[in-house]
CSV table of C-alpha atoms in Angstrom, one decimal:
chain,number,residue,atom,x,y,z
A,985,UNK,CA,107.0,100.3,81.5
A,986,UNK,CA,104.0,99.6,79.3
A,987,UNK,CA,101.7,101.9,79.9
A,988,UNK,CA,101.6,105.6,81.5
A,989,UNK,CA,98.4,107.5,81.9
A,990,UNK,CA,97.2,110.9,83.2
A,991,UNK,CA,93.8,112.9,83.3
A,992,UNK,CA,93.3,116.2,84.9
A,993,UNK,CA,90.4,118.4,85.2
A,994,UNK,CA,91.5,122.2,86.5
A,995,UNK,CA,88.7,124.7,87.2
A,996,UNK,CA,89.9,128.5,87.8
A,997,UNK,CA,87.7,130.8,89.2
A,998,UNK,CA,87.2,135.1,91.0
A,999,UNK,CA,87.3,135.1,94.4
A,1000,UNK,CA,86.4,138.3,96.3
A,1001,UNK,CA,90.4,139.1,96.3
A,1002,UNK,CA,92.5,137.9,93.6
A,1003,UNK,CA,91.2,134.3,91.9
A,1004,UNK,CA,91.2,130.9,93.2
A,1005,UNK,CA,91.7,127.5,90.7
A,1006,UNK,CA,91.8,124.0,91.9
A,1007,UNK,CA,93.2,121.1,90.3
A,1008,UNK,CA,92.8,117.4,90.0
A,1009,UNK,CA,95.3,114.9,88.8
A,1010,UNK,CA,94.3,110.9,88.6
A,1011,UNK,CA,97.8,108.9,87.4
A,1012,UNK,CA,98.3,105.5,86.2
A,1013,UNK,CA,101.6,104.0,86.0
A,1014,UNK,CA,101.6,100.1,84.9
A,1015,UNK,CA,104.2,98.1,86.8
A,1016,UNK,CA,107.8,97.5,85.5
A,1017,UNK,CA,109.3,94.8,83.8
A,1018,UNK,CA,112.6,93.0,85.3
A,1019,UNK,CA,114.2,89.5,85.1
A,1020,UNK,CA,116.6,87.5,86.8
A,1021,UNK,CA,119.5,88.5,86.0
A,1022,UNK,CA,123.0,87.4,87.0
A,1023,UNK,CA,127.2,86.8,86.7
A,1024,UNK,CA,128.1,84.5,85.1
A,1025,UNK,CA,131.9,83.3,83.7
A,1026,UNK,CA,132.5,83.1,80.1
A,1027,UNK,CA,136.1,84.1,79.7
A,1028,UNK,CA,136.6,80.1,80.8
A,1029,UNK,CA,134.8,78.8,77.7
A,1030,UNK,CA,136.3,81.4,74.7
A,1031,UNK,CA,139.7,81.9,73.9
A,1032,UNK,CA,140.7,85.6,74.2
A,1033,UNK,CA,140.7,87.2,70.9
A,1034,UNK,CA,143.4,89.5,72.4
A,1035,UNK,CA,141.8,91.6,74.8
A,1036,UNK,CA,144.1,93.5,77.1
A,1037,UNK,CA,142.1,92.8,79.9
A,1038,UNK,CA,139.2,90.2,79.4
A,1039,UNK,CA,135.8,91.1,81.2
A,1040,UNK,CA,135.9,88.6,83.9
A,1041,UNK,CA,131.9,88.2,84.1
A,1042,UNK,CA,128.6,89.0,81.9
A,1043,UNK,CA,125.3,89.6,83.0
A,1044,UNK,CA,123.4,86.4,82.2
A,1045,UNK,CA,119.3,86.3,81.5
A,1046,UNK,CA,118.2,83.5,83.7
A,1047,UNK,CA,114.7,84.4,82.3
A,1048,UNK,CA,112.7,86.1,79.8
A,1049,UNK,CA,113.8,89.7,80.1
A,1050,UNK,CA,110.3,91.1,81.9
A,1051,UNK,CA,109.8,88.0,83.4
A,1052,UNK,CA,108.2,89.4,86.5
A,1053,UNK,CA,106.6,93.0,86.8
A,1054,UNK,CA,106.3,95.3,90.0
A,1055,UNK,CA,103.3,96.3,90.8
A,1056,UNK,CA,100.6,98.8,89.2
A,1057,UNK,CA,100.7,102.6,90.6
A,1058,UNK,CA,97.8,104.7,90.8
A,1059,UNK,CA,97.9,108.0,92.9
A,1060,UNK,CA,95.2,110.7,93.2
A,1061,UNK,CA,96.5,114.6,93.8
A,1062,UNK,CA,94.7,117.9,94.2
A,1063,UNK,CA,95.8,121.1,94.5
A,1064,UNK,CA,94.9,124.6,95.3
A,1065,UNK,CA,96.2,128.2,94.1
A,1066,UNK,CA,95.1,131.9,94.9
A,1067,UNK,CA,96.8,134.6,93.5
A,1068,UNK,CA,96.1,138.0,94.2
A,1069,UNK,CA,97.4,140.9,92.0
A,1070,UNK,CA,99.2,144.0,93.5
A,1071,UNK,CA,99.5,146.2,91.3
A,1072,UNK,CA,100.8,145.6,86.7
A,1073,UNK,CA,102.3,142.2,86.7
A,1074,UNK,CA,103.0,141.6,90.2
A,1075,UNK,CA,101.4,138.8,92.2
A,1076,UNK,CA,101.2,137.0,95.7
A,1077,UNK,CA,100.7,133.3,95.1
A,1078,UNK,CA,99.6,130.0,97.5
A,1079,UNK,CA,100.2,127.1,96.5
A,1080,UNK,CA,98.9,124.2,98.3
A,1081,UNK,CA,98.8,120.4,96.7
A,1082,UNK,CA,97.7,117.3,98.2
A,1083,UNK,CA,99.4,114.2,96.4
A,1084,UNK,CA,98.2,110.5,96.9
A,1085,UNK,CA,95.2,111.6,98.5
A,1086,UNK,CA,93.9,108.0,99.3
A,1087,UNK,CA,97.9,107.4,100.6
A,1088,UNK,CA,97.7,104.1,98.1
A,1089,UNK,CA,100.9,101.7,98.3
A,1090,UNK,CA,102.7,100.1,95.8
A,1091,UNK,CA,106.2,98.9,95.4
A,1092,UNK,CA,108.1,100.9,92.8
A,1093,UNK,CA,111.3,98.9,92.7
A,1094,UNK,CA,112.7,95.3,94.3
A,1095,UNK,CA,115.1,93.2,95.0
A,1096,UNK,CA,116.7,91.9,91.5
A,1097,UNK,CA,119.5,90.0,93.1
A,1098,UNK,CA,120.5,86.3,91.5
A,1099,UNK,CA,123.0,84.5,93.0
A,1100,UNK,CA,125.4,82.5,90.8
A,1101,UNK,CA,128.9,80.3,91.2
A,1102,UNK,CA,130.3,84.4,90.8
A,1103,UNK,CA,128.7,85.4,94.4
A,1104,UNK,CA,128.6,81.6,96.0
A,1105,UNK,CA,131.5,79.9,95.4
A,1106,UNK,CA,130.7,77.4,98.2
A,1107,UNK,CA,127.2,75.7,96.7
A,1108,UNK,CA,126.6,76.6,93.0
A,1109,UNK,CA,128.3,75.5,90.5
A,1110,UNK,CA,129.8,77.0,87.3
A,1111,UNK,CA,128.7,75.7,84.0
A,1112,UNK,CA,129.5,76.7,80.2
A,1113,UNK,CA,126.9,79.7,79.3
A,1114,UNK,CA,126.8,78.8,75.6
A,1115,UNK,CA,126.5,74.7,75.7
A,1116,UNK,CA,125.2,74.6,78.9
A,1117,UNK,CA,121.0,75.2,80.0
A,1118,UNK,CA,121.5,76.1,83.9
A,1119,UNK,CA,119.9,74.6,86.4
A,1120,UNK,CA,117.7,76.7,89.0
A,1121,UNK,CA,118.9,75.3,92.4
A,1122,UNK,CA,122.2,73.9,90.4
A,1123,UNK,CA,123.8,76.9,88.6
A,1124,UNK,CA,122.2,80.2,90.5
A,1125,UNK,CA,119.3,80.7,92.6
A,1126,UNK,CA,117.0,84.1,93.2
A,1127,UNK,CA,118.6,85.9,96.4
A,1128,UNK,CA,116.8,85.7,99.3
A,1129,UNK,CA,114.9,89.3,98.8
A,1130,UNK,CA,114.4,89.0,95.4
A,1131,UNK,CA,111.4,90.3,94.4
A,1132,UNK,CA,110.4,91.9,97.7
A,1133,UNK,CA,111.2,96.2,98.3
A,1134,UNK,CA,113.9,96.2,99.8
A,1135,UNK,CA,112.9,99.7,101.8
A,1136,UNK,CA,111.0,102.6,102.4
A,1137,UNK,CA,112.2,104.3,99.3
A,1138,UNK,CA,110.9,101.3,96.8
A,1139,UNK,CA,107.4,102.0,97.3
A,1140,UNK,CA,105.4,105.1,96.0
A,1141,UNK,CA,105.5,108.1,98.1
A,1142,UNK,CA,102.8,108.4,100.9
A,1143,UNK,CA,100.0,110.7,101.2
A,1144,UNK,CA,102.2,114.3,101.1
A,1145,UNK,CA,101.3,118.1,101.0
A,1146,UNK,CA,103.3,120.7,99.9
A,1147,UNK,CA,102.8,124.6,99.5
A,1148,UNK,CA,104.4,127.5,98.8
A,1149,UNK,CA,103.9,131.3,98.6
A,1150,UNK,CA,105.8,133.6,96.5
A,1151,UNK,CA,105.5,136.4,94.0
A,1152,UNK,CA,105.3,136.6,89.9
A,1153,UNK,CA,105.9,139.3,88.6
């Protein structure tokens, strides 16, 4: 992830019991890198230097590593507190914060799923990963998701409030 950004203004005030401050949060999250990424055999094409038990595949870059980014996040969140004093140290607290207030959707995570002769036995073919350029279409292919969420929990979180009361002492 490139880039990461916050900015928050919080402005606290007396109320006629206890005090009152109420906070703004704007966030920025640039989308993250990923690549296709993918099985592939190489115990085939290098003798064993006398591994006990040879890996039987390696991940294989298919592209540039950050090939393809998700997308950009932004979320806007406010939030309230009062806070009345009973008596030395001791306070009664609410807590109340809206987050995403405009309910903005991104995706947060995909698919990454490349399929190679490892996971499809029956239409792509093998080939030598260090003499050999694969062949999209040939060699692997992007699974049928890739790219896309793949569910609810891959995109940012909706519009949400939250609040709790309790004491400080």
């Amino acid at each position: 992830q490139r880039h990461r950004a916050r900015a928050w203004v919080i402005w606290e005030t007396a109320a006629p019991v206890g005090r009152v401050s109420i906070g703004a949060v704007e966030s920025l999250d640039s989308g993250r890198g990923y690549g296709a990424v993918g099985p592939v055999d190489s115990a085939s094409y290098v003798d064993n230097p006398g591994y006990a038990h040879e890996p039987e595949d390696v991940a294989y870059y298919f592209t540039k590593p950050g090939a393809f980014r998700t997308e950009t996040i932004t979320s806007t969140d406010l939030s309230l507190t009062w806070s009345v004093p009973l008596r030395r140290s001791l306070q009664v607290f609410f807590h109340a914060q809206l987050l995403n207030v405009f309910n903005q959707s991104a995706a947060v995570d995909v698919d990454k799923t490349v399929e190679t002769s490892r996971t499809d036995t029956e239409t792509l073919a093998n080939f030598d990963p260090f003499h050999q350029e694969p062949r999209l279409g040939v060699n692997w292919r992007y699974g049928p998701a890739f790219g896309k969420p793949r569910g609810p929990e891959d995109y940012q979180r909706p519009r949400t409030f939250e609040f709790s009361v309790g004491l400080r002492f």
